[in-house]
Short mmCIF file of C-alpha atoms in Angstrom, two decimals:
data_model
loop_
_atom_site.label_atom_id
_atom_site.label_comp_id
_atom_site.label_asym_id
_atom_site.label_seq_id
_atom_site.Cartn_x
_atom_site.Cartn_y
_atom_site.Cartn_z
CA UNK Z 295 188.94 -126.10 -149.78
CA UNK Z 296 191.57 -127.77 -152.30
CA UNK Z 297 192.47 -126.12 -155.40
CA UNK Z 298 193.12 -128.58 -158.12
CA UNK Z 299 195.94 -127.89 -160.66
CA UNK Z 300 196.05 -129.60 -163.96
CA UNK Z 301 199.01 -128.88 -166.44
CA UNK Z 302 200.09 -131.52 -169.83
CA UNK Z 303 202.48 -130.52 -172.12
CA UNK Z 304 202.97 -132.69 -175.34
CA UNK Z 305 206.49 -130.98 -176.41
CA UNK Z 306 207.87 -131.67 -173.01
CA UNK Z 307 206.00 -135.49 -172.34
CA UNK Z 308 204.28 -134.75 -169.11
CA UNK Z 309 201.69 -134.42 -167.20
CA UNK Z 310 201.28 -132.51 -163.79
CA UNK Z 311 198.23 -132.70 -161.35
CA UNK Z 312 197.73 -132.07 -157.55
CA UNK Z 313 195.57 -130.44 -154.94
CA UNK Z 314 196.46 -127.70 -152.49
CA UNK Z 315 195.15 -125.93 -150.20
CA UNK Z 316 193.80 -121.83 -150.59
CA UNK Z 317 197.11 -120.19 -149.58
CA UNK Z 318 196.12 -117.52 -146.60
CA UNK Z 319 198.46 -113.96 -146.23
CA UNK Z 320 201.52 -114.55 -144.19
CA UNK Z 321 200.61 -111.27 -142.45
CA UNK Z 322 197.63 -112.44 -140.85
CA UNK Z 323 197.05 -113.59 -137.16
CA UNK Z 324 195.84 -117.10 -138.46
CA UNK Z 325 199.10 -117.11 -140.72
CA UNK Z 326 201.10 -116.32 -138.08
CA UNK Z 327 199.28 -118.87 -135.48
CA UNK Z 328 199.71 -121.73 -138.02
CA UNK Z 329 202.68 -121.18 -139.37
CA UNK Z 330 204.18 -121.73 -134.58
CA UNK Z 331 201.68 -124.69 -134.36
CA UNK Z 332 201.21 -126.50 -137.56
CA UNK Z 333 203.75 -127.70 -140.32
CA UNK Z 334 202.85 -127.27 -143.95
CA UNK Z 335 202.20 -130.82 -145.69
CA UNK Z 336 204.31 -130.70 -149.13
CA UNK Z 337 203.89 -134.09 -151.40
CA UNK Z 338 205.56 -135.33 -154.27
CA UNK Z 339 204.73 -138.07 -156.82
CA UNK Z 340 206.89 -139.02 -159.78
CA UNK Z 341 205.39 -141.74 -162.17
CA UNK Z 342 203.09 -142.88 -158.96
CA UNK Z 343 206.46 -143.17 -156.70
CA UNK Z 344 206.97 -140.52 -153.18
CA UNK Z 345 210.35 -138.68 -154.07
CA UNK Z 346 212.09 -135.60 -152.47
CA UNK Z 347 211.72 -133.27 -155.26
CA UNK Z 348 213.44 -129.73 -153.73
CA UNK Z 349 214.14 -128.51 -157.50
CA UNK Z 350 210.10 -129.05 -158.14
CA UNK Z 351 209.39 -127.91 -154.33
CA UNK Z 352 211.13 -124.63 -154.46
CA UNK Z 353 209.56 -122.71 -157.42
CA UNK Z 354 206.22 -123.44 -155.96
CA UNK Z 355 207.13 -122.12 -152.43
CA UNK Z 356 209.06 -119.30 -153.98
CA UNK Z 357 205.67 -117.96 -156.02
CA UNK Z 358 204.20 -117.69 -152.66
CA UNK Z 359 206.77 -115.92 -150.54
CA UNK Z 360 207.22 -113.69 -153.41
CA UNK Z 361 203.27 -113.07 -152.84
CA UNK Z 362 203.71 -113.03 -148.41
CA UNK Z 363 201.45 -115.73 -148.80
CA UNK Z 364 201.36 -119.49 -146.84
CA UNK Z 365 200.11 -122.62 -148.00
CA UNK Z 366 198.99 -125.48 -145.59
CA UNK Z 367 199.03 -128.42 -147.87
CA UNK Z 368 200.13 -129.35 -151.57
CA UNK Z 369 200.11 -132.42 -153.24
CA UNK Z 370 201.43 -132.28 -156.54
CA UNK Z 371 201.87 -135.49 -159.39
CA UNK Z 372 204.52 -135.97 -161.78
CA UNK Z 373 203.83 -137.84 -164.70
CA UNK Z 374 207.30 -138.07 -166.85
CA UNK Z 375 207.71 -140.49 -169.79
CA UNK Z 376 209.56 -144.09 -168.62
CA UNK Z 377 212.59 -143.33 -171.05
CA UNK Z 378 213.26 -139.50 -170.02
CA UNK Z 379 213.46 -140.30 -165.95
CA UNK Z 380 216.09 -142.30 -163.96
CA UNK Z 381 214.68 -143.89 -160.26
CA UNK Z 382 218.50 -145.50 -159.69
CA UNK Z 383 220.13 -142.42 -158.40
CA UNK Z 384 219.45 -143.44 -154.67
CA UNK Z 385 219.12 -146.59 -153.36
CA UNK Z 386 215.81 -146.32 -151.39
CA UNK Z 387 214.63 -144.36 -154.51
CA UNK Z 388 213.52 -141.51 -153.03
CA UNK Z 389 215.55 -139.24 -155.73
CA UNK Z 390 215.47 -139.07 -159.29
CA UNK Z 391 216.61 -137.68 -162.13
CA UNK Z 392 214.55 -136.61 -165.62
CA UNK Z 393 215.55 -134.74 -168.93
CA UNK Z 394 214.94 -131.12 -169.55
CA UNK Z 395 214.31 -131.00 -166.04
CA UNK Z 396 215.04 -127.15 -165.79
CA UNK Z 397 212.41 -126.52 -168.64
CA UNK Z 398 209.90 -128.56 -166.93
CA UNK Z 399 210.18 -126.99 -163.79
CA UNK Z 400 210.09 -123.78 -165.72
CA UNK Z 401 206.56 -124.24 -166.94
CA UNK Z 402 204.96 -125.93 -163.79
CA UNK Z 403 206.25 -123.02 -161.77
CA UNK Z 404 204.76 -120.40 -164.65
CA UNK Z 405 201.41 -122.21 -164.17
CA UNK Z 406 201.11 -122.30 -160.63
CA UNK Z 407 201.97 -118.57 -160.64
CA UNK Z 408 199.25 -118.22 -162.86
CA UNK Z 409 196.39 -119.84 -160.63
CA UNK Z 410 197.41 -118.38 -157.80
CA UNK Z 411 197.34 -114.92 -159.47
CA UNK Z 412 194.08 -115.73 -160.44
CA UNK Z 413 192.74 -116.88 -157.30
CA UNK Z 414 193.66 -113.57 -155.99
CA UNK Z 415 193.50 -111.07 -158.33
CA UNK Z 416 196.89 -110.33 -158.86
CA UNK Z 417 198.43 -108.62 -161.86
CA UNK Z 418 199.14 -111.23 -164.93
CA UNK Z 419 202.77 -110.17 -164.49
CA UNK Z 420 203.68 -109.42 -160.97
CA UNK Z 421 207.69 -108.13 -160.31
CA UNK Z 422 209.41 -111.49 -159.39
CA UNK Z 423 211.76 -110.79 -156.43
CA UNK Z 424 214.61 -112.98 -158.64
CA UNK Z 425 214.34 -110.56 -161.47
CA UNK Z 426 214.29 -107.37 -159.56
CA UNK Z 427 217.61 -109.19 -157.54
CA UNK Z 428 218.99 -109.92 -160.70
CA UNK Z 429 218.78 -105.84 -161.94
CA UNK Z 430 219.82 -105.14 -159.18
CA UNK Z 431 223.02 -107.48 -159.36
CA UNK Z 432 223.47 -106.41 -162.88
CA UNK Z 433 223.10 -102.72 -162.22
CA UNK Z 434 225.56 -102.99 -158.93
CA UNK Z 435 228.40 -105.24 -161.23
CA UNK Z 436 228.26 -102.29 -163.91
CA UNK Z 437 228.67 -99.29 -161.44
CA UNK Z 438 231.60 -101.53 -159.33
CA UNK Z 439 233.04 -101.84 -162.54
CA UNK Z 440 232.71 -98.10 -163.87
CA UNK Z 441 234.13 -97.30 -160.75
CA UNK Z 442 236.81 -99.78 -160.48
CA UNK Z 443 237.74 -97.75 -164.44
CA UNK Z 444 237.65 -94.73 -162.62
CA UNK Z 445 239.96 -95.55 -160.04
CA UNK Z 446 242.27 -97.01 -162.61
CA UNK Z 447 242.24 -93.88 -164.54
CA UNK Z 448 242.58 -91.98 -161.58
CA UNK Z 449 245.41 -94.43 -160.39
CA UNK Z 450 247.40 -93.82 -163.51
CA UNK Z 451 247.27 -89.76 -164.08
CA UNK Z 452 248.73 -89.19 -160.33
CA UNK Z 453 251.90 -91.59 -161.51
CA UNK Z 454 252.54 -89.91 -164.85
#
């Protein structure tokens, strides 16, 4: 059972299609079978060429460990226009480098959270672990810091 994904976008040039397969919980016995005796299958095509793509890989793997869910297999194709990508960073090339790459990434990951909250039902707007890290960061930087002021202030009265 594939799921197919289909995404264009005009403003950023591209078009992104693939197949992969119904992710299963990570908590279950057949998760936890697969996951000792099988490797996952991850693909990527850019402009019809296989590439290591980790900054296009990671997003997608991140919206389903944010989820506890697996995936077996995932294909996914790149289509970028000829003047915004670069094949000649590597010489077999495997690598490559495209404009707005961060905003592109951006919106593939945003719709492949989307199907796979609608293959299972899941809120439109589940917390993101990154977000509730980053409050977390942000909220533990202000009270080290309020603290650090209090210290100071603390510091200074017993000298004077």
């Amino acid at each position: 059972n594939l799921i197919p994904l289909a995404l264009d976008s005009t403003r950023l040039k591209f078009e992104f299609s693939g197949n992969f397969s119904k992710p299963i919980a990570a908590a279950t016995a057949k998760a936890a079978l697969n996951r000792k005796t099988t490797r996952s299958f991850f693909s990527v095509f850019i402009n019809g060429r296989s590439v290591r793509c980790e900054i296009l890989k990671h997003p997608l793997d991140e919206v389903l460990q944010n989820r506890s869910l697996i995936c077996q297999f995932c294909s996914v194709h790149l289509k970028i226009d000829e003047t915004r990508i670069d094949v000649n960073v590597h010489p077999t090339k495997s690598s490559v480098i495209f404009l707005e790459k961060e905003a592109i990434i951006d919106e593939i990951r945003a719709y492949f959270e989307k199907v796979v909250n609608e293959i299972f039902g899941f809120a439109a707007k589940e917390t993101d672990k990154n977000e509730t890290q980053e409050n977390l960061d942000e909220n533990t930087s202000f009270s080290f810091s309020q603290a650090r002021r209090k210290i100071r202030i603390l510091a200074k009265s017993e000298y004077n």
